[in-house]
Amino acid sequence: MQEDFIHYLWKFKKLSGIPLTTTDGVDLVIQSLGSHNFESGPDFFNARLKIGNQQWAGNVEMHVKASDWFLHGHDDDPAYDNVILHVVWQHDAEISTRDGIKIPVLEVSRFVPEILVMSYRKLFAHKNNQFINCEQDLPHVNEFKLNLWLEKLFIKRLQQKSARIKHYLNQSNNDWEAAFFQLLARSFGTKTNADAFEQLAQSIDQTTVRKLARDSFQLESALLGQSGLLVEKKEDRYYELCVKEYAFAKAKYQIQPSLTPMKFFRLRPANFPTVRISQLAMLYHRKPMLFAEVLLAVTKEDMYDLFEVKASKYWDDHHVFDKKTNDQPKRLTKAFIDLIIINCIVPIKFYYGQQMGKENTEELLALMDSVKAESNAVINGFKQLINVKSALTSQSLLQLKPNYCDRNKCLQCDVGVSLVRN
C-alpha cells in the first residue's frame, strides 16, 4: 500500500456518500476536500469537515500508518499545527498537535470497497522484466483519453525546458537572438558535446557573432578557435588560415575561448564538432537574425527550408583537419533538423509565446505531430504497447516514464487513475 492511494481516494471523492466515522466512532462528513499540496507541508490545504456537531476548517494529512506522523517528524513541525484530520490506512498510534490536542483519525481501510483495492493491487503487481506497471492494460486504454494525457505531459515538458531559456535570457539582458543562439548551439552539440557547445555560444556575444557572420570564414574560424580546436600545430593550409583569422578576431573583439573541450570519441563523423561548428557558422552567415525567421516559420517544411545549409567547402572531403576523406558535402540532414525542432525550436517558441501573451500551443502541437518520433530504449519499450506515431508522442512518453512510471506514481497519472477507476 502506498500513500498515493489514500490521496487518490480523497481527491477523487471515493469516500463521498459513504457514512464515515473517526476511529473514536464520531460521525464525519467531508464538505470540501481542500486543495492538493505537492510541496512540503500537509497533503491537502483548506479542507472543510463536520466532525460530530462541530464544523472544522483546516488541513488534512495522510499516511499509510498513523505512526508515520512521528517517522516524518511532524510531531515537532509547526507546519502541521493546523491539521484537523489524519487520514490513514492503518491506525497504529494516537497523534496530537504540539500543544497536546488529539487529532481525529479516519482509517480509510474500513470504508474502501474491496473491488477498488483489488484494482489498485493489480496495477502494482510487479512481474519480472516488467517495463511499466500497466503494460498489460495500456494497449486497451481509451485512445482519446491517452492522447489528452500525453499532450498534458508534453506541455509539462516544455514548461520544464523553459527554465534553461529563462536562464539564457537573464544572462543576455533579455536578448532573444542570443538566447536562441545558445540553445541552438547546445542542440548542435548533441548529447556528447551539448555543454561544450553551450559554453562556446556563451563565450562570444551576439553582437560579435553578427559582425563576424558577414564573412562565413571569419565566423567559422572564430567559433573553431573559441572551441579550442585551433591550438595544435598542423600541416594543413586551411587550418593555418583559420588560426591566423582567429588570432585577428580574438584581438579585435577581445574574446576568450571556452574551457570545456570538444569530444570526438565514439561520435559518428557527421557529428564531429568541426563539422557541426562549420554548419552553425554557415547558418548564421546566411541568417544572422535567425530567431526572427524561426518565429515566422510554422510547418516542418518551413524549418527544413530555413535550415537548408552545408558546412564550408573544406569539409566536403574532411571531418577533421589534415585528414582527407571521400568527397561529400556535409549538409544538415532532415533527421538532424527534426532534433533541432524538438530540442530547440519548439521549446523556445513555446516560452516566447508565453512571455509575449501569444497563444501558440496548437501550432506547436501540430508541428511536433508532423515530426518523426525519436528512437531510444524508452521509446522502443512503449512501441511494444502503443502506437508511437510522432515526436509529440515520444516526447510525452519521455516525460512519463521517469517522472511517473519509474517512480510508481501511477495514481498521479491519468492512465493509472482510469485503470483503478475501472
XYZ file of C-alpha atoms in Angstrom:
422
model
C 0.000 0.000 0.000
C 1.243 3.485 -0.882
C 0.243 6.901 0.384
C -0.702 7.880 -3.181
C -3.674 5.501 -2.967
C -5.040 7.376 0.051
C -4.537 10.677 -1.839
C -6.449 9.147 -4.741
C -9.352 8.047 -2.527
C -9.642 11.533 -1.059
C -9.032 13.582 -4.209
C -11.391 11.609 -6.426
C -14.163 11.516 -3.817
C -14.126 7.755 -3.382
C -15.142 8.349 0.240
C -18.013 10.676 -0.607
C -21.519 9.363 0.025
C -20.217 6.767 2.477
C -21.219 7.115 6.167
C -17.819 7.805 7.720
C -16.737 7.753 11.343
C -13.470 8.542 13.037
C -11.595 5.876 14.991
C -13.378 7.269 18.069
C -16.752 6.480 16.488
C -17.663 10.112 15.780
C -19.587 10.844 12.560
C -17.510 12.542 9.864
C -18.815 14.467 6.809
C -16.416 15.760 4.122
C -17.812 19.117 2.965
C -14.788 20.294 0.967
C -11.711 18.240 0.069
C -9.367 21.230 0.055
C -6.527 21.716 -2.438
C -3.839 19.112 -3.054
C -0.425 20.300 -1.883
C 2.554 18.945 -3.840
C 5.151 20.894 -1.837
C 6.231 20.485 1.792
C 3.544 20.626 4.450
C 0.172 18.872 4.917
C -1.207 16.960 1.937
C -4.436 18.952 1.499
C -4.950 22.587 2.428
C -8.135 24.336 3.497
C -10.481 21.366 3.783
C -13.877 21.767 5.448
C -15.238 18.955 7.605
C -18.054 18.271 10.020
C -16.928 16.024 12.853
C -19.810 15.226 15.161
C -21.646 18.530 15.579
C -18.544 20.663 15.105
C -17.542 22.457 11.872
C -13.827 22.411 11.113
C -11.660 24.253 8.548
C -8.002 23.411 8.131
C -5.506 20.969 6.678
C -5.566 17.196 6.196
C -2.511 14.949 6.459
C -2.309 11.381 5.101
C -0.127 8.374 5.855
C -0.181 4.628 5.325
C 0.359 4.120 9.070
C -0.604 6.647 11.711
C 2.838 6.191 13.299
C 4.399 7.649 10.123
C 3.473 11.008 11.662
C 6.408 10.569 14.047
C 8.631 8.914 11.441
C 8.317 12.024 9.234
C 8.917 14.414 12.099
C 5.505 16.113 12.011
C 5.194 15.998 15.796
C 7.807 18.785 16.041
C 6.869 20.778 12.921
C 4.699 23.930 13.276
C 3.501 23.491 9.675
C 1.248 20.680 10.968
C -0.349 22.606 13.840
C -3.456 23.292 11.756
C -4.137 19.646 10.796
C -7.781 18.868 11.563
C -7.841 15.255 10.327
C -5.298 12.462 9.992
C -6.293 10.076 7.196
C -4.536 6.696 7.388
C -4.792 3.177 6.076
C -3.777 1.616 9.381
C -4.393 3.294 12.740
C -1.498 2.112 14.883
C -0.814 5.192 17.025
C -2.574 8.188 18.561
C -1.488 11.564 17.176
C -1.689 15.021 18.687
C -0.554 18.549 17.868
C 2.475 20.136 19.552
C 0.000 21.629 22.070
C -1.189 18.156 23.007
C -4.575 18.373 21.232
C -5.626 14.968 19.893
C -6.136 14.907 16.103
C -9.176 12.960 14.812
C -8.287 9.959 12.658
C -10.066 8.468 9.657
C -8.942 4.882 8.999
C -9.956 4.580 5.355
C -9.295 0.835 5.029
C -12.612 0.291 6.861
C -14.597 2.129 4.182
C -12.963 1.337 0.815
C -14.761 -1.189 -1.434
C -12.703 -4.348 -1.900
C -13.008 -4.154 -5.693
C -11.201 -0.800 -5.640
C -8.400 -2.225 -3.522
C -8.089 -5.190 -5.906
C -7.821 -2.844 -8.907
C -5.098 -0.904 -7.138
C -3.135 -4.008 -6.177
C -3.418 -5.384 -9.689
C -1.832 -2.197 -11.024
C 1.149 -2.623 -8.721
C 1.511 -6.398 -9.090
C 5.115 -6.389 -10.280
C 6.322 -9.051 -12.683
C 9.847 -9.975 -13.703
C 11.276 -7.834 -16.528
C 8.231 -5.572 -16.404
C 8.647 -2.353 -18.419
C 5.920 -0.371 -16.655
C 3.246 -1.305 -14.093
C 0.318 -1.019 -16.511
C 1.886 -2.656 -19.552
C -0.844 -5.317 -19.710
C -3.589 -2.688 -19.704
C -2.038 0.275 -21.557
C -2.811 -1.105 -25.052
C -6.517 -1.131 -24.123
C -6.734 2.383 -22.651
C -9.132 4.709 -24.477
C -7.073 6.390 -27.206
C -8.719 9.779 -26.765
C -8.021 9.821 -23.014
C -4.450 8.650 -23.576
C -3.753 11.361 -26.154
C -5.146 14.062 -23.861
C -2.839 12.908 -21.082
C 0.162 12.770 -23.408
C -0.499 16.338 -24.558
C -0.594 17.486 -20.927
C 2.714 15.713 -20.320
C 4.247 17.393 -23.343
C 3.231 20.838 -22.067
C 4.776 19.971 -18.689
C 7.971 19.012 -20.507
C 8.045 22.351 -22.325
C 7.471 24.197 -19.063
C 10.461 22.424 -17.546
C 12.628 23.220 -20.559
C 11.646 26.870 -20.234
C 13.906 27.193 -17.169
C 17.030 26.927 -19.350
C 15.736 29.539 -21.789
C 14.873 31.885 -18.922
C 18.452 31.475 -17.678
C 19.837 32.365 -21.112
C 17.649 35.465 -21.269
C 18.778 36.595 -17.837
C 22.401 36.225 -18.912
C 21.894 38.167 -22.141
C 19.754 41.077 -20.875
C 16.644 39.591 -22.454
C 18.192 39.227 -25.930
C 16.086 36.532 -27.615
C 18.525 36.140 -30.517
C 21.353 35.471 -28.050
C 19.229 33.018 -26.057
C 18.287 31.188 -29.241
C 21.923 31.031 -30.363
C 22.883 29.349 -27.077
C 20.015 26.862 -27.207
C 20.669 26.095 -30.863
C 24.386 25.631 -30.247
C 23.565 23.187 -27.465
C 21.415 21.215 -29.921
C 24.251 21.207 -32.480
C 26.492 19.642 -29.844
C 24.094 16.702 -29.466
C 24.263 14.768 -26.212
C 28.048 14.294 -26.210
C 29.067 17.924 -26.722
C 25.963 19.785 -25.543
C 27.717 21.502 -22.639
C 30.790 22.339 -24.707
C 28.708 23.905 -27.495
C 26.646 25.817 -24.937
C 29.829 27.289 -23.427
C 31.072 28.098 -26.920
C 27.934 30.119 -27.603
C 28.248 31.868 -24.243
C 31.877 32.776 -24.901
C 31.037 35.159 -27.734
C 28.300 37.788 -27.542
C 25.589 38.046 -30.162
C 26.736 41.451 -31.461
C 30.136 39.961 -32.260
C 28.524 36.941 -33.910
C 26.514 39.213 -36.185
C 29.603 41.204 -37.162
C 31.641 38.083 -37.864
C 28.736 36.491 -39.755
C 29.201 38.945 -42.624
C 32.074 36.650 -43.666
C 31.435 32.933 -43.176
C 35.152 32.148 -42.916
C 35.659 34.731 -40.179
C 32.776 33.329 -38.141
C 33.832 29.713 -38.663
C 37.420 30.482 -37.645
C 36.268 32.389 -34.557
C 33.984 29.556 -33.430
C 36.640 26.905 -34.077
C 39.161 28.963 -32.125
C 36.767 29.617 -29.247
C 36.182 25.849 -29.106
C 39.875 25.143 -28.540
C 40.219 23.346 -31.878
C 42.980 25.586 -33.244
C 45.726 25.122 -30.640
C 47.811 22.313 -32.145
C 50.418 22.523 -34.889
C 49.098 21.009 -38.130
C 50.476 20.867 -41.663
C 47.240 21.967 -43.270
C 46.796 25.177 -45.245
C 43.139 25.704 -44.280
C 43.969 25.086 -40.621
C 46.760 27.686 -40.754
C 44.386 30.227 -42.308
C 41.827 29.561 -39.570
C 44.474 30.043 -36.868
C 45.518 33.366 -38.394
C 41.923 34.566 -38.792
C 41.049 33.582 -35.238
C 44.054 35.435 -33.827
C 42.844 38.587 -35.590
C 39.255 38.170 -34.340
C 40.406 37.380 -30.809
C 42.412 40.583 -30.622
C 39.801 42.754 -32.327
C 36.784 41.610 -30.317
C 38.568 40.767 -27.049
C 37.093 37.268 -26.871
C 38.374 34.404 -24.743
C 37.973 30.696 -25.606
C 35.566 28.447 -23.701
C 37.031 25.965 -21.244
C 35.129 22.727 -21.957
C 36.990 20.611 -24.548
C 35.173 19.181 -27.541
C 34.847 15.391 -27.699
C 35.258 13.247 -30.808
C 35.446 9.784 -29.238
C 32.675 7.384 -30.324
C 30.945 10.038 -32.413
C 29.821 9.414 -35.951
C 31.931 11.616 -38.283
C 28.810 13.588 -39.250
C 28.564 14.720 -35.613
C 32.205 15.729 -35.228
C 32.321 19.194 -33.649
C 34.479 20.510 -36.505
C 31.682 19.788 -38.994
C 28.868 20.982 -36.729
C 30.672 24.254 -35.976
C 31.149 24.933 -39.672
C 27.463 24.231 -40.334
C 26.477 26.560 -37.488
C 28.734 29.292 -38.891
C 27.321 28.913 -42.396
C 23.785 29.020 -40.998
C 24.395 32.339 -39.226
C 26.232 33.704 -42.252
C 23.033 33.144 -44.226
C 20.612 34.092 -41.431
C 22.278 36.396 -38.852
C 18.870 37.161 -37.272
C 17.825 33.520 -37.254
C 15.408 33.617 -34.333
C 13.271 36.271 -36.038
C 12.912 33.941 -39.026
C 12.191 30.933 -36.802
C 9.257 32.839 -35.305
C 7.763 33.231 -38.799
C 8.252 29.561 -39.709
C 5.268 27.362 -38.824
C 5.498 23.971 -40.521
C 8.147 21.282 -40.611
C 8.768 22.134 -44.267
C 9.356 25.775 -43.287
C 12.019 24.586 -40.853
C 13.657 22.345 -43.440
C 13.927 25.298 -45.821
C 15.269 27.590 -43.113
C 17.962 25.140 -42.023
C 18.988 24.034 -45.503
C 22.735 24.553 -45.119
C 26.043 22.735 -45.518
C 29.476 23.100 -43.977
C 32.062 25.161 -45.838
C 33.738 23.596 -48.868
C 36.852 22.441 -46.997
C 34.704 19.975 -45.078
C 33.390 18.340 -48.254
C 36.388 15.991 -48.064
C 37.317 16.378 -44.376
C 35.841 15.541 -40.979
C 38.905 16.759 -39.081
C 41.829 18.928 -40.105
C 44.624 17.492 -42.297
C 42.909 14.132 -42.973
C 41.076 13.787 -46.260
C 38.009 11.621 -46.733
C 35.677 10.857 -49.616
C 34.213 13.973 -51.197
C 30.707 14.501 -49.793
C 29.062 17.818 -48.843
C 28.220 17.944 -45.129
C 24.599 19.108 -45.160
C 22.228 19.272 -42.237
C 20.006 16.223 -42.681
C 16.268 16.283 -42.132
C 16.740 13.888 -39.225
C 19.109 16.356 -37.560
C 16.761 19.277 -38.235
C 13.994 17.223 -36.602
C 16.112 17.091 -33.436
C 16.595 20.853 -33.609
C 12.826 21.281 -33.903
C 12.257 19.034 -30.877
C 15.016 20.302 -28.589
C 15.355 23.933 -29.607
C 12.694 25.470 -31.830
C 9.526 24.206 -30.155
C 10.714 24.905 -26.572
C 11.818 28.471 -27.307
C 8.729 29.282 -29.391
C 6.580 27.979 -26.540
C 8.334 30.148 -23.959
C 8.336 33.162 -26.284
C 4.580 32.777 -26.778
C 4.058 32.633 -23.020
C 6.166 35.715 -22.369
C 4.544 37.727 -25.147
C 0.998 36.627 -24.348
C 0.628 34.909 -27.712
C -1.108 31.542 -27.591
C 0.734 29.153 -29.923
C 0.214 25.761 -28.256
C -1.928 24.290 -31.023
C 0.611 25.374 -33.649
C 3.435 23.699 -31.733
C 1.436 20.526 -31.104
C 0.762 20.303 -34.846
C 4.451 20.849 -35.611
C 5.532 18.124 -33.187
C 2.883 15.781 -34.539
C 4.437 16.164 -38.006
C 7.940 15.219 -36.843
C 9.094 11.616 -36.713
C 9.369 10.026 -33.254
C 12.810 9.573 -31.747
C 14.236 6.103 -31.301
C 15.766 5.007 -27.995
C 15.323 2.301 -25.365
C 12.396 4.023 -23.637
C 10.517 4.736 -26.855
C 11.171 1.243 -28.188
C 9.701 -0.168 -24.970
C 6.496 1.818 -25.432
C 6.322 0.828 -29.102
C 5.626 -2.716 -27.922
C 2.478 -1.411 -26.217
C 1.078 1.551 -28.177
C 1.445 3.385 -31.456
C 4.217 5.969 -31.083
C 3.264 7.931 -34.156
C 5.245 11.177 -33.833
C 7.671 13.258 -31.792
C 4.693 14.627 -29.871
C 4.018 11.138 -28.534
C 7.656 10.190 -27.993
C 8.477 13.399 -26.098
C 5.418 12.895 -23.903
C 6.477 9.324 -23.147
C 9.983 10.511 -22.266
C 8.285 12.765 -19.719
C 6.030 9.968 -18.479
C 8.499 7.128 -17.893
C 10.995 8.698 -15.442
C 8.549 11.011 -13.676
C 5.616 8.620 -13.192
C 6.231 5.004 -14.240
C 9.695 4.569 -12.733
C 8.629 6.283 -9.510
C 5.378 4.276 -9.187
C 3.335 7.480 -9.318
C 0.537 5.655 -11.118
C -2.203 7.447 -9.190
C -0.847 10.816 -10.309
C -1.052 9.587 -13.905
C -4.332 9.847 -15.819
C -3.818 6.347 -17.212
C -3.280 4.804 -13.781
C -6.283 6.655 -12.356
C -8.507 5.398 -15.174
C -7.374 1.816 -14.595
C -8.121 1.912 -10.870
C -11.496 3.517 -11.560
C -12.373 0.641 -13.828
